[in-house]
Amino acid sequence: SRKNGIASRASVSIPLKSCAIIEARLTGVNAVTTSTAAIRANATGTPAADASPSSTVAVEDLCGLLPKSDIERITGYKAGQVDDHKGPEFLHFCTIYVNVPDCGGNCALSLEDLGALDGKTNNDAQSYRQTLIDVNADYEPVFMDSGVGGDSWLATFTAGDAEGIKILYFNNGDVAFGLTSPRIKGGAVTEDQMIDLAEVALAAAQ
């Protein structure tokens, strides 16, 4: 799996540190669950919300929510390979690689289906936010309301090798989503671009 895309493997765990090199520190937000704090993945990514296989796929055509043409229009980066990952276990995310300069072709946007908001998992806006804070304190996340759909927020990491990386949480009805910016220090997309991308995905999901 590619380094700057999304977590391609993770154990049942807490959301991990965000996008970097996960071995002991970080790599995209991983799983948000109530289980152990073990973090195992070998790429970057966004939070997965539930350890239950039954809630793995809340949206069948996840990649279809974020077309390449909209990514290119909003970010100015050419979009390349698109990978739809269903599994293992609870993970479901779409990785869209973009030609960010100085990234060697390994930078990607990540859109993750965080599962149904059924009250059985901690993938609601507040729980997910708190877990991200708890696990990523070293990267000093700063939050703002994104205005995308119901409960939503945009977190930007402001310290360490995750500085500039952004994670946007939003939901469409009873399904939660997470959008993670490419993993490159300094950030590859702006807050406004993240919001615009999430709005495209939200509109397509409705």
Coordinates of C-alpha atoms in Angstrom, one line a residue:
S1 CA 0.0 0.0 0.0
R2 CA 1.2 3.5 -0.7
K3 CA 2.6 5.7 2.0
N4 CA 0.7 8.8 1.6
G5 CA -2.7 7.5 0.8
I6 CA -4.9 5.9 3.4
A7 CA -4.7 3.2 6.0
S8 CA -4.9 0.0 4.1
R9 CA -4.8 -2.2 7.2
A10 CA -5.7 -1.5 10.8
S11 CA -6.6 -3.5 13.8
V12 CA -9.6 -2.8 15.9
S13 CA -8.3 0.3 17.5
I14 CA -8.6 3.9 18.4
P15 CA -8.3 6.5 15.7
L16 CA -4.7 6.8 15.3
K17 CA -2.4 9.6 14.8
S18 CA -3.1 11.4 11.6
C19 CA -1.3 10.8 8.3
A20 CA 2.3 10.2 8.5
I21 CA 4.1 6.9 9.2
I22 CA 2.1 5.1 11.7
E23 CA 4.7 2.6 12.9
A24 CA 4.5 4.1 16.4
R25 CA 3.5 7.6 15.8
L26 CA 1.0 8.2 13.1
T27 CA -0.5 7.7 9.7
G28 CA -3.8 9.1 8.9
V29 CA -6.6 8.7 11.4
N30 CA -7.4 5.1 11.7
A31 CA -10.0 3.2 13.6
V32 CA -12.3 4.8 16.1
T33 CA -13.7 2.1 18.3
T34 CA -14.2 1.3 21.9
S35 CA -11.7 -1.5 21.9
T36 CA -7.9 -1.5 22.2
A37 CA -5.5 1.3 21.4
A38 CA -3.4 -0.8 19.1
I39 CA -2.7 1.0 15.9
R40 CA -1.6 -1.1 13.0
A41 CA -1.6 0.1 9.4
N42 CA 1.0 0.8 6.8
A43 CA -0.2 3.8 5.0
T44 CA -2.0 7.0 5.8
G45 CA -5.7 7.4 6.2
T46 CA -8.8 8.5 7.8
P47 CA -10.7 7.1 10.7
A48 CA -12.6 4.0 10.4
A49 CA -15.4 4.0 12.9
D50 CA -16.5 0.5 13.9
A51 CA -15.2 -2.9 14.4
S52 CA -18.4 -4.5 13.3
P53 CA -18.2 -6.1 9.8
S54 CA -22.0 -5.6 9.5
S55 CA -21.5 -1.8 9.3
T56 CA -18.5 -1.9 7.0
V57 CA -20.3 -0.7 3.9
A58 CA -22.9 2.0 4.5
V59 CA -22.3 3.5 1.0
E60 CA -21.8 1.1 -1.9
D61 CA -20.3 3.5 -4.5
L62 CA -18.0 5.5 -2.1
C63 CA -15.6 6.6 -4.8
G64 CA -18.5 7.8 -7.0
L65 CA -19.2 10.6 -4.4
L66 CA -15.9 12.4 -5.3
P67 CA -15.4 12.5 -9.1
K68 CA -12.0 13.2 -10.5
S69 CA -13.3 16.2 -12.4
D70 CA -14.5 17.9 -9.2
I71 CA -11.2 17.2 -7.4
E72 CA -9.2 18.8 -10.3
R73 CA -11.6 21.7 -10.5
I74 CA -11.4 22.4 -6.7
T75 CA -7.8 21.7 -5.9
G76 CA -6.0 22.3 -9.2
Y77 CA -4.2 18.9 -8.9
K78 CA -4.6 16.3 -11.6
A79 CA -6.3 13.2 -10.1
G80 CA -5.0 9.8 -11.0
Q81 CA -5.6 6.3 -9.7
V82 CA -8.7 5.7 -7.6
D83 CA -8.9 2.7 -5.2
D84 CA -12.0 1.6 -3.5
H85 CA -11.1 -0.5 -0.4
K86 CA -13.8 -2.6 1.3
G87 CA -12.2 -4.3 4.2
P88 CA -10.4 -5.8 5.8
E89 CA -12.9 -6.0 8.6
F90 CA -14.6 -2.7 9.3
L91 CA -12.6 -0.5 6.9
H92 CA -14.2 1.1 3.9
F93 CA -12.4 4.0 2.2
C94 CA -11.7 5.5 -1.2
T95 CA -8.2 6.7 -2.1
I96 CA -7.8 9.2 -4.9
Y97 CA -4.2 9.9 -5.8
V98 CA -3.4 13.5 -6.8
N99 CA -0.2 15.0 -8.4
V100 CA 0.8 17.2 -5.5
P101 CA 4.3 18.6 -6.2
D102 CA 7.2 17.1 -4.3
C103 CA 5.1 14.1 -3.3
G104 CA 6.5 11.6 -5.7
G105 CA 3.0 10.5 -6.9
N106 CA 2.2 9.1 -3.5
C107 CA -0.2 11.8 -2.1
A108 CA -3.9 11.0 -2.0
L109 CA -7.2 12.3 -0.8
S110 CA -9.1 9.8 1.3
L111 CA -12.8 9.6 1.7
E112 CA -14.0 7.2 4.3
D113 CA -17.4 5.7 5.0
L114 CA -17.4 5.7 8.8
G115 CA -20.6 3.7 9.1
A116 CA -24.1 4.2 10.3
L117 CA -24.8 6.5 13.2
D118 CA -26.7 3.9 15.2
G119 CA -25.7 4.7 18.7
K120 CA -23.6 1.6 19.0
T121 CA -20.3 3.0 17.9
N122 CA -18.4 6.1 18.7
N123 CA -18.5 7.5 15.2
D124 CA -20.7 10.5 16.1
A125 CA -19.3 13.9 15.7
Q126 CA -18.4 14.6 19.3
S127 CA -17.0 11.1 20.1
Y128 CA -15.0 11.0 17.0
R129 CA -13.6 14.4 17.6
Q130 CA -12.6 13.6 21.2
T131 CA -10.9 10.4 20.2
L132 CA -8.9 12.2 17.5
I133 CA -7.8 14.8 20.1
D134 CA -6.9 12.1 22.7
V135 CA -4.7 10.1 20.2
N136 CA -3.2 13.1 18.3
A137 CA -2.3 15.5 21.1
D138 CA 1.3 15.8 19.8
Y139 CA 0.0 17.3 16.6
E140 CA -2.1 19.9 18.3
P141 CA -5.3 19.7 16.2
V142 CA -7.3 22.9 15.8
F143 CA -11.0 22.7 15.0
M144 CA -13.5 24.8 13.2
D145 CA -17.1 24.2 12.2
S146 CA -17.2 23.3 8.5
G147 CA -20.8 23.9 7.8
V148 CA -21.0 20.7 5.7
G149 CA -24.3 19.0 6.5
G150 CA -25.5 18.4 10.1
D151 CA -22.8 17.9 12.7
S152 CA -19.5 18.6 11.0
W153 CA -16.0 19.9 11.8
L154 CA -12.7 20.4 10.2
A155 CA -9.5 19.6 12.1
T156 CA -6.1 20.9 11.1
F157 CA -2.9 19.5 12.6
T158 CA -0.6 22.3 13.6
A159 CA 2.6 20.6 14.9
G160 CA 5.1 17.9 14.1
D161 CA 5.4 16.0 10.8
A162 CA 1.6 16.1 10.5
E163 CA 1.5 19.9 10.4
G164 CA -1.1 21.2 7.8
I165 CA -2.9 17.9 7.3
K166 CA -6.7 18.2 7.6
I167 CA -9.5 15.9 8.4
L168 CA -13.1 16.9 7.8
Y169 CA -16.0 15.0 9.5
F170 CA -19.5 15.2 8.2
N171 CA -22.6 13.2 7.8
N172 CA -25.5 12.6 5.5
G173 CA -28.5 11.6 7.5
D174 CA -27.5 8.5 9.5
V175 CA -24.2 7.9 7.7
A176 CA -20.9 9.5 8.8
F177 CA -18.0 10.3 6.5
G178 CA -14.4 11.4 7.0
L179 CA -12.3 13.3 4.4
T180 CA -8.5 13.4 4.8
S181 CA -6.2 15.7 2.9
P182 CA -3.0 14.4 1.2
R183 CA -0.3 13.5 3.7
I184 CA 2.4 16.1 3.1
K185 CA 3.7 18.5 5.7
G186 CA 2.4 22.0 5.3
G187 CA -0.8 20.7 3.8
A188 CA -1.7 20.4 0.1
V189 CA -5.2 21.8 0.2
T190 CA -6.8 24.7 2.0
E191 CA -9.7 24.7 4.4
D192 CA -12.0 26.1 1.8
Q193 CA -11.0 23.4 -0.7
M194 CA -11.7 20.7 1.9
I195 CA -15.1 22.1 2.5
D196 CA -15.8 22.3 -1.2
L197 CA -14.8 18.7 -1.7
A198 CA -17.0 17.5 1.2
E199 CA -19.9 19.5 -0.2
V200 CA -19.5 17.6 -3.5
A201 CA -19.5 14.3 -1.7
L202 CA -22.5 15.3 0.5
A203 CA -24.5 16.4 -2.5
A204 CA -23.8 13.2 -4.4
A205 CA -24.8 11.1 -1.3
Q206 CA -28.2 12.7 -1.0

